[in-house]
PDB file of C-alpha atoms in Angstrom:
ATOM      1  CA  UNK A 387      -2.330  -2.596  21.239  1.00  0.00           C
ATOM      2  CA  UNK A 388      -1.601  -4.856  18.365  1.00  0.00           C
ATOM      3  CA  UNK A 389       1.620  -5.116  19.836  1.00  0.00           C
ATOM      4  CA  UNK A 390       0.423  -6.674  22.917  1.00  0.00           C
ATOM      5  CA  UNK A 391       2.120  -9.312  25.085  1.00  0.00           C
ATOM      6  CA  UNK A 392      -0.948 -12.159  24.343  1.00  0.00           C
ATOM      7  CA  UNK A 393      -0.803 -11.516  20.944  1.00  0.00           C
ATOM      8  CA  UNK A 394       3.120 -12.099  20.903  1.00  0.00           C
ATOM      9  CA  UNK A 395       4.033 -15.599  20.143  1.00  0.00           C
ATOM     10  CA  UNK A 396       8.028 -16.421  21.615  1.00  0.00           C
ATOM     11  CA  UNK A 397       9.406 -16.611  17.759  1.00  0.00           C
ATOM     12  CA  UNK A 398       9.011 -12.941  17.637  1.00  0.00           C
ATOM     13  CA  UNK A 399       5.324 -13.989  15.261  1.00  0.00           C
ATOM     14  CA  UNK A 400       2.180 -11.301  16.088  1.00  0.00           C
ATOM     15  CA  UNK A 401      -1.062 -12.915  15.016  1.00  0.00           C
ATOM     16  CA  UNK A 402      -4.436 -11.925  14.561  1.00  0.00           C
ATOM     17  CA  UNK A 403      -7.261 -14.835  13.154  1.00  0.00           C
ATOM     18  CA  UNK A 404      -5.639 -16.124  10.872  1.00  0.00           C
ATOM     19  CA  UNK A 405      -3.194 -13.933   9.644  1.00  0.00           C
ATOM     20  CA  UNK A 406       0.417 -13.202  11.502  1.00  0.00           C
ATOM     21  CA  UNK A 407       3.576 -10.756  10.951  1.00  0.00           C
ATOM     22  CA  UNK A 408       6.721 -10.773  11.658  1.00  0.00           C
ATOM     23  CA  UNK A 409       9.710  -8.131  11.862  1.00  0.00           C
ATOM     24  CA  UNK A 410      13.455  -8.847  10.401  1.00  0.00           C
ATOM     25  CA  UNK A 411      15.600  -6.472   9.484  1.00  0.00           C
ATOM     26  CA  UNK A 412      13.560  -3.615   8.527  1.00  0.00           C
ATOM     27  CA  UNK A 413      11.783  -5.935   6.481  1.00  0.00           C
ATOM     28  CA  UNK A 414       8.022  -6.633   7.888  1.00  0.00           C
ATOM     29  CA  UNK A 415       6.250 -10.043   6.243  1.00  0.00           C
ATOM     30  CA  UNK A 416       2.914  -9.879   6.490  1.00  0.00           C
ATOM     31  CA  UNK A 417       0.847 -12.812   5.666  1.00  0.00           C
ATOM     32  CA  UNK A 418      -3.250 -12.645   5.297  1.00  0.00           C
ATOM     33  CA  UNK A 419      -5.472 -15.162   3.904  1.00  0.00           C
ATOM     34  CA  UNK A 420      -9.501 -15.692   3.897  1.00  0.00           C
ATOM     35  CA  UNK A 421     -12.441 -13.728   2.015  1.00  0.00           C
ATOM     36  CA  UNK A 422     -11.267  -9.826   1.077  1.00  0.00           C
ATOM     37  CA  UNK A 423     -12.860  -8.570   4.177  1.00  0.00           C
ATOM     38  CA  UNK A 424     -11.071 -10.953   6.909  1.00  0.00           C
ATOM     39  CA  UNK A 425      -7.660 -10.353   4.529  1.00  0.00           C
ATOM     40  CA  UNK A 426      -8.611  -6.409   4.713  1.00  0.00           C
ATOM     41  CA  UNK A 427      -9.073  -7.149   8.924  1.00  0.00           C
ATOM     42  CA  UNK A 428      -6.022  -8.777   9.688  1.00  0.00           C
ATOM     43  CA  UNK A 429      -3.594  -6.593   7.451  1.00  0.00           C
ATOM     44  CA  UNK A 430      -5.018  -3.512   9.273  1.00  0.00           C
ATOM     45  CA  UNK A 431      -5.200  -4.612  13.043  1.00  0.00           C
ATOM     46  CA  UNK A 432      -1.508  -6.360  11.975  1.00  0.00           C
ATOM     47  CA  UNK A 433       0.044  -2.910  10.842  1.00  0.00           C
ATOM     48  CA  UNK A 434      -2.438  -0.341  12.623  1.00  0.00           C
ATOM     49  CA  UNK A 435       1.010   1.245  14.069  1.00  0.00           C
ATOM     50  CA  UNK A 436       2.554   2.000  10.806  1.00  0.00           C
ATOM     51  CA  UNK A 437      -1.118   2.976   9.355  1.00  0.00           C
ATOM     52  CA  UNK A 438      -1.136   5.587  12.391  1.00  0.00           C
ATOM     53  CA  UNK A 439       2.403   6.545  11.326  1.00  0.00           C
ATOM     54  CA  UNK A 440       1.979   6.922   7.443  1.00  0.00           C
ATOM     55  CA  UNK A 441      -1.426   8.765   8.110  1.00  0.00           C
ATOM     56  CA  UNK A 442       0.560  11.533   9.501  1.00  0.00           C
ATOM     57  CA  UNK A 443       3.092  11.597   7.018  1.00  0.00           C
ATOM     58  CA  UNK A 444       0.521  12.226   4.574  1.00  0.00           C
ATOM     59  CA  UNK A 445      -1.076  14.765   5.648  1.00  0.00           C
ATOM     60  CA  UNK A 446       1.426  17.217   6.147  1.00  0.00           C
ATOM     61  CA  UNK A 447       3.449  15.823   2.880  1.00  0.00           C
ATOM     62  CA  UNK A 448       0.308  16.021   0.526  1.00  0.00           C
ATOM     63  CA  UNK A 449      -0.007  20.106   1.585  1.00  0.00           C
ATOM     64  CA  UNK A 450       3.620  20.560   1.663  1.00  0.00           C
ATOM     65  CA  UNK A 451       4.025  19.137  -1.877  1.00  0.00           C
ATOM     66  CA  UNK A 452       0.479  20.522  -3.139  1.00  0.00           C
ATOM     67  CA  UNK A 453      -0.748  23.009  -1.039  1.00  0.00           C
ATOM     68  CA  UNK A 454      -4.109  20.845  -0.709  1.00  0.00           C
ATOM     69  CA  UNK A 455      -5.013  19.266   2.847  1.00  0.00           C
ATOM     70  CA  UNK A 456      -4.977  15.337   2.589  1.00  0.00           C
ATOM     71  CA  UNK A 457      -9.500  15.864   2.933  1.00  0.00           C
ATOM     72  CA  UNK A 458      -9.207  17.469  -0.484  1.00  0.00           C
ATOM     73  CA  UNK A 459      -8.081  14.049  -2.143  1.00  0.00           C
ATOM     74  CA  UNK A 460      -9.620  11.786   0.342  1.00  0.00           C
ATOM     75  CA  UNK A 461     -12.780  13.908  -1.091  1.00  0.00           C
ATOM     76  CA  UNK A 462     -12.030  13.282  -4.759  1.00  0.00           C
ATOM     77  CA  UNK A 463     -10.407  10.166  -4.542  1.00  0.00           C
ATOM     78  CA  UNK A 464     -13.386   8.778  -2.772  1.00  0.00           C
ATOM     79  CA  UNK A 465     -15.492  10.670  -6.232  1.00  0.00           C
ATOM     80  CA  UNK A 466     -13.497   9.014  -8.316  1.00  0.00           C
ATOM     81  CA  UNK A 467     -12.759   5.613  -7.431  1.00  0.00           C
ATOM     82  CA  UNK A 468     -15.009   4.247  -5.374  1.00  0.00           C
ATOM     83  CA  UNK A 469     -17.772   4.134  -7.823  1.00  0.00           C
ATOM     84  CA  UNK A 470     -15.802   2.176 -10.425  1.00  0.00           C
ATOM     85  CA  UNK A 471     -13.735  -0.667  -7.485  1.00  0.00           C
ATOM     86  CA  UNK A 472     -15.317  -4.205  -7.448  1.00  0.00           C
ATOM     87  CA  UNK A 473     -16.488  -5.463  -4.466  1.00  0.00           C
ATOM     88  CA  UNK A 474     -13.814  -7.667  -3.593  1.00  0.00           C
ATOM     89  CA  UNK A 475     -11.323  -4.470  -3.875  1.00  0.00           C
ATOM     90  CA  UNK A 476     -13.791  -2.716  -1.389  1.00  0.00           C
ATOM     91  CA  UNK A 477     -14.035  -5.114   0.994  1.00  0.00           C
ATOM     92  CA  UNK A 478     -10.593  -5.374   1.555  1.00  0.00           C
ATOM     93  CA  UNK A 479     -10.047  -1.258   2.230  1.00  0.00           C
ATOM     94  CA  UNK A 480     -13.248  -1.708   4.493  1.00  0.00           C
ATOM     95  CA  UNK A 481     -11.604  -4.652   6.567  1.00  0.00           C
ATOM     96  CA  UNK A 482      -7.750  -2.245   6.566  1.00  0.00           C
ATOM     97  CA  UNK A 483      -9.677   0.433   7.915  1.00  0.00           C
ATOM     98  CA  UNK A 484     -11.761  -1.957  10.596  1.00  0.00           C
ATOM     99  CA  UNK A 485      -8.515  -3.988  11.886  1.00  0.00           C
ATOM    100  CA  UNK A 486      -6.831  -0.997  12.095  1.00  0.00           C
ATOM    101  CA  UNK A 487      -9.451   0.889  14.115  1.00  0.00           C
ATOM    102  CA  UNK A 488     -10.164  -2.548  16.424  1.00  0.00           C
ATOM    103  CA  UNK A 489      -6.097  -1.993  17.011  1.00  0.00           C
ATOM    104  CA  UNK A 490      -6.463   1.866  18.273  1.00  0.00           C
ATOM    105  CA  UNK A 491      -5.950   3.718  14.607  1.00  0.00           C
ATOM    106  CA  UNK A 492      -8.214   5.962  13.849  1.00  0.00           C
ATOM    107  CA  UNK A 493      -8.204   5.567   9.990  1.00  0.00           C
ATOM    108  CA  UNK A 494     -11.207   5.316   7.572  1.00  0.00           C
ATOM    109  CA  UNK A 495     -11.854   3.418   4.310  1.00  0.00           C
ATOM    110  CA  UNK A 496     -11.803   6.311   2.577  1.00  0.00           C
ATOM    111  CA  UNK A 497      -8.389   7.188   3.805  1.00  0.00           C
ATOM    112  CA  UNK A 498      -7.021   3.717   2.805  1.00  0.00           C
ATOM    113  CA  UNK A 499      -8.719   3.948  -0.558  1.00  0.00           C
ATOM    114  CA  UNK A 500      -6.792   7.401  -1.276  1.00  0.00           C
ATOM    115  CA  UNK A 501      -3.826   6.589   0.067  1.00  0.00           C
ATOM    116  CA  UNK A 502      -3.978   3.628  -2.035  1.00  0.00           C
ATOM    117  CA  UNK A 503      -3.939   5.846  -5.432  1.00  0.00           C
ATOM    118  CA  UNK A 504      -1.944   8.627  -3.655  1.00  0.00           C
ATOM    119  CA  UNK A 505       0.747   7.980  -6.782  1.00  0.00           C
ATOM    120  CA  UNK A 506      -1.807   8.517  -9.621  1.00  0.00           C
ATOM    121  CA  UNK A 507      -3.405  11.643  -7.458  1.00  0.00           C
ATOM    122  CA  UNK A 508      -0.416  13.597  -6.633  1.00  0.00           C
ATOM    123  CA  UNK A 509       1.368  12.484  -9.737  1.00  0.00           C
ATOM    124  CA  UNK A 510      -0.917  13.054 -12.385  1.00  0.00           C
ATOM    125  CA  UNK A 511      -4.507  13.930 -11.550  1.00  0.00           C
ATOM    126  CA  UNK A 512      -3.418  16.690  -9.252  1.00  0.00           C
ATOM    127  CA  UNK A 513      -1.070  18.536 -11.791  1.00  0.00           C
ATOM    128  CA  UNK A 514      -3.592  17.906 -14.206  1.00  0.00           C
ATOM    129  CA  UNK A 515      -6.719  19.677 -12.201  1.00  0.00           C
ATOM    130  CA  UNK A 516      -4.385  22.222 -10.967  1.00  0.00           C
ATOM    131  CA  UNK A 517      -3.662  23.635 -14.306  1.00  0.00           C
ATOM    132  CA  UNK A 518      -7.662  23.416 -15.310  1.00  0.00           C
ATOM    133  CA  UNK A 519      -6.386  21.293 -19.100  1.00  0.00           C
ATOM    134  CA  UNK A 520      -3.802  17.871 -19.753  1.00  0.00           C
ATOM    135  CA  UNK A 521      -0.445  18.659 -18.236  1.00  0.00           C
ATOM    136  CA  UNK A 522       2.217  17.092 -19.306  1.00  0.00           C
ATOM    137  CA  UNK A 523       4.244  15.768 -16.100  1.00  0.00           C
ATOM    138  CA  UNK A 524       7.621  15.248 -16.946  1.00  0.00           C
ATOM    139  CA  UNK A 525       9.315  13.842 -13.529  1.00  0.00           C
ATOM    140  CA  UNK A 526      11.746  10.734 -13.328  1.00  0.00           C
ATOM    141  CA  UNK A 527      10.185   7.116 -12.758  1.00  0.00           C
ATOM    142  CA  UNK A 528      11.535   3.953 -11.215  1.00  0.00           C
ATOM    143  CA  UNK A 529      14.206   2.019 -13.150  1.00  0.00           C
ATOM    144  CA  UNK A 530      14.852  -1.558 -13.663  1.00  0.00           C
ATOM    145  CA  UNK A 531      17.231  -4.253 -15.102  1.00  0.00           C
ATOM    146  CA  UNK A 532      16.437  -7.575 -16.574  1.00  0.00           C
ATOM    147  CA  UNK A 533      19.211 -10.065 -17.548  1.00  0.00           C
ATOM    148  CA  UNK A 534      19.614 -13.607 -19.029  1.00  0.00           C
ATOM    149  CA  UNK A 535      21.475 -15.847 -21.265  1.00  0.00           C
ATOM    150  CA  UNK A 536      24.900 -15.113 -21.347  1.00  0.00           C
ATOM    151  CA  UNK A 537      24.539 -12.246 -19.208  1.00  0.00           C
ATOM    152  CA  UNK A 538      24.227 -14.478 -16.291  1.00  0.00           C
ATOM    153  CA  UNK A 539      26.244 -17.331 -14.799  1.00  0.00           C
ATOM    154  CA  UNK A 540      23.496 -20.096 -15.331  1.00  0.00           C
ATOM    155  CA  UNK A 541      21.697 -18.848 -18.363  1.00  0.00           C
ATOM    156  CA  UNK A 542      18.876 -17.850 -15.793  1.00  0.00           C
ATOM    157  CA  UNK A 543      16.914 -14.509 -15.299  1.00  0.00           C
ATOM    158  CA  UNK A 544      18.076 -11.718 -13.092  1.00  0.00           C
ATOM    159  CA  UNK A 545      15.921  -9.310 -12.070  1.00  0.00           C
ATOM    160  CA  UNK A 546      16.151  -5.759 -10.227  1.00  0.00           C
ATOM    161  CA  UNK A 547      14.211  -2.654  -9.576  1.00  0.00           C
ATOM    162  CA  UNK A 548      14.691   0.825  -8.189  1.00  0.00           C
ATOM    163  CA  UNK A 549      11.694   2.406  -6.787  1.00  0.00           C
ATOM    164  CA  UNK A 550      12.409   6.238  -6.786  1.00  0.00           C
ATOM    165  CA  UNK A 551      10.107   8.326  -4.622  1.00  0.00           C
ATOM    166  CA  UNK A 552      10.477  10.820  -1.866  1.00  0.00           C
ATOM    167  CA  UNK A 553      11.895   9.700   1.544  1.00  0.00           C
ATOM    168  CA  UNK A 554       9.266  10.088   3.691  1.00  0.00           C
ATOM    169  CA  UNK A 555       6.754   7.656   1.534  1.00  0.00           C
ATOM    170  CA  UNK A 556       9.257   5.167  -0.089  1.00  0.00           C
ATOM    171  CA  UNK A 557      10.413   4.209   3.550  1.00  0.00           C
ATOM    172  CA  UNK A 558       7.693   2.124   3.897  1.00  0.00           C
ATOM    173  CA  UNK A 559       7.915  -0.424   0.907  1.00  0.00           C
ATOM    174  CA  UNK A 560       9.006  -2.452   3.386  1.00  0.00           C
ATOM    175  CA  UNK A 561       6.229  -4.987   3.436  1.00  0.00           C
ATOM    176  CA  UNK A 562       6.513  -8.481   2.372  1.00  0.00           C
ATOM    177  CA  UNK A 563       2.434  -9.081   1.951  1.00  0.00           C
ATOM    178  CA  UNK A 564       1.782 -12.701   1.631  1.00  0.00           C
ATOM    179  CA  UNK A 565      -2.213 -13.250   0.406  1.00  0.00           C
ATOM    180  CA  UNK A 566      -3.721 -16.223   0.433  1.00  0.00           C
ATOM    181  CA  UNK A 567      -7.359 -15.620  -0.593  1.00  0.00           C
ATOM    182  CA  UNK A 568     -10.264 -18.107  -0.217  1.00  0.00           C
ATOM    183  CA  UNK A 569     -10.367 -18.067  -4.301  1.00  0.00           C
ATOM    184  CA  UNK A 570      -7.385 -18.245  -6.462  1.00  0.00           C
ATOM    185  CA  UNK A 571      -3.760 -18.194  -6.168  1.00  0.00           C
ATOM    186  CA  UNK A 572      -1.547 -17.204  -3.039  1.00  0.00           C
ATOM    187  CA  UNK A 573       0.925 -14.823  -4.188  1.00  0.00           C
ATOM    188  CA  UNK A 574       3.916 -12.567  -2.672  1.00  0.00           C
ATOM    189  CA  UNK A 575       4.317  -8.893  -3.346  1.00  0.00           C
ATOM    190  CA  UNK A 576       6.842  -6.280  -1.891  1.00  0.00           C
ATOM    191  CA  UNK A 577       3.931  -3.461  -0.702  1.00  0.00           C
ATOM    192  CA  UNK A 578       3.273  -0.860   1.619  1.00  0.00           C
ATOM    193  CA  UNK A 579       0.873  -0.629   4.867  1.00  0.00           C
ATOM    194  CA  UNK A 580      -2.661  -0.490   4.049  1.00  0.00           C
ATOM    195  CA  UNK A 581      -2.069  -1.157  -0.135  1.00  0.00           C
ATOM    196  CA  UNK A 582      -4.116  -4.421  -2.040  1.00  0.00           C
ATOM    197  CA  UNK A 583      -1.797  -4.074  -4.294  1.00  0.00           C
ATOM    198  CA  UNK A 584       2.619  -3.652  -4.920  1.00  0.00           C
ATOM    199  CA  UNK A 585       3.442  -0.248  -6.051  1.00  0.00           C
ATOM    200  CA  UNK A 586       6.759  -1.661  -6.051  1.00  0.00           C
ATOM    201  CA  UNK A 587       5.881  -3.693  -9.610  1.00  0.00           C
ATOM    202  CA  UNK A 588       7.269  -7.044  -7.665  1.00  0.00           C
ATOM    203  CA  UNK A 589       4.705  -9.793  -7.256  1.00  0.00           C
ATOM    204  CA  UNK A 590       4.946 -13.198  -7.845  1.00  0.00           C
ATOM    205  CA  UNK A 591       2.137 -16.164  -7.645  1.00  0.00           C
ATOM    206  CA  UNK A 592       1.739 -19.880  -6.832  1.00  0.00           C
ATOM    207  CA  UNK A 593       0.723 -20.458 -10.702  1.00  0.00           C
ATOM    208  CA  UNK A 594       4.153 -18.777 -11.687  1.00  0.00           C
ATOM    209  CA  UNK A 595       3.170 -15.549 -12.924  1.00  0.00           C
TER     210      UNK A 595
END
């Protein structure tokens, strides 16, 4: 297990190469760093628990919501969007899917990949292919607040957001995913398990973007 007494440091720290996490109120940090493969490896062997958690989640929440089993859009997410990812995007899936397996998940790329566009599947291609034309889907979105000047006590920027989504999948924005690739800038993101990217629209970089 990932969890694993010799791969527990006494400061609470669980490493794996060169990446580590640690837990603090409900908050998991998750730092990663190397070529888009090694990230991919130690982000999934880091959270292969929570991978092995949200996979079931999905699979009954995709055919409760849809009436579609989670193959159906592993099928045509893996049709549409693997064809058109770079290779640095699929390298990373591949090395989630590998760290998590090497940690006892049994998980595929292809599952990471879909999960990974779940929003834009279930949210708008879905209702979209299900009514065989465009459909219009009208549902609530996230919400956010931006402040400065003399809204603020030193003339600074505030800065909030609300991500709204259903219980069982907006539990686990709870990663703090720290990247620090072999090219380019390290940069912070709120994310979930097994995601190369936010979904929470929070990300910040070392160059101040």
């Amino acid at each position: 297990s990932v969890l694993a007494a010799g791969n527990r440091a006494g400061d609470g720290v669980v490493r794996h190469g060169a990446g580590y996490r640690f837990d603090e109120n409900g908050w998991i940090y998750l730092h990663i760093e190397g070529e888009p493969y090694e990230r991919g490896v130690q982000h999934g062997y880091l959270l292969a628990p929570e991978l092995a958690d949200l996979l079931r989640s999905l699979k009954y929440v995709s055919f409760w919501s849809t009436g579609k089993h989670w193959e159906y859009f592993v099928e045509n997410a893996t049709r549409m969007f693997a064809p058109h990812l770079g290779d640095e995007y699929l390298a990373e899936i591949q090395g989630i899917a590998d760290g998590a397996k090497a940690a006892g998940t049994d998980i595929t790329w292809q599952d990471i990949l879909t999960w990974n566009g779940y929003s834009e599947l279930s949210g708008y291609w879905w209702p979209n292919e299900k009514a065989g034309k465009y459909a219009h889907t009208d549902h609530e979105g996230c919400s956010a607040l931006i402040a400065t000047g003399s809204a603020t006590a030193d003339g600074k920027i505030v800065m909030a957001h609300n991500t709204w989504d259903v219980y069982e999948l907006g539990q686990v924005c709870n990663v703090i995913l720290d990247i620090a690739p072999a090219k380019g800038h390290r940069m912070f993101m709120q994310s979930r398990p097994g995601y190369i990217h936010s979904k929470t629209d929070f990300a910040l970089t070392d160059a101040g973007i």
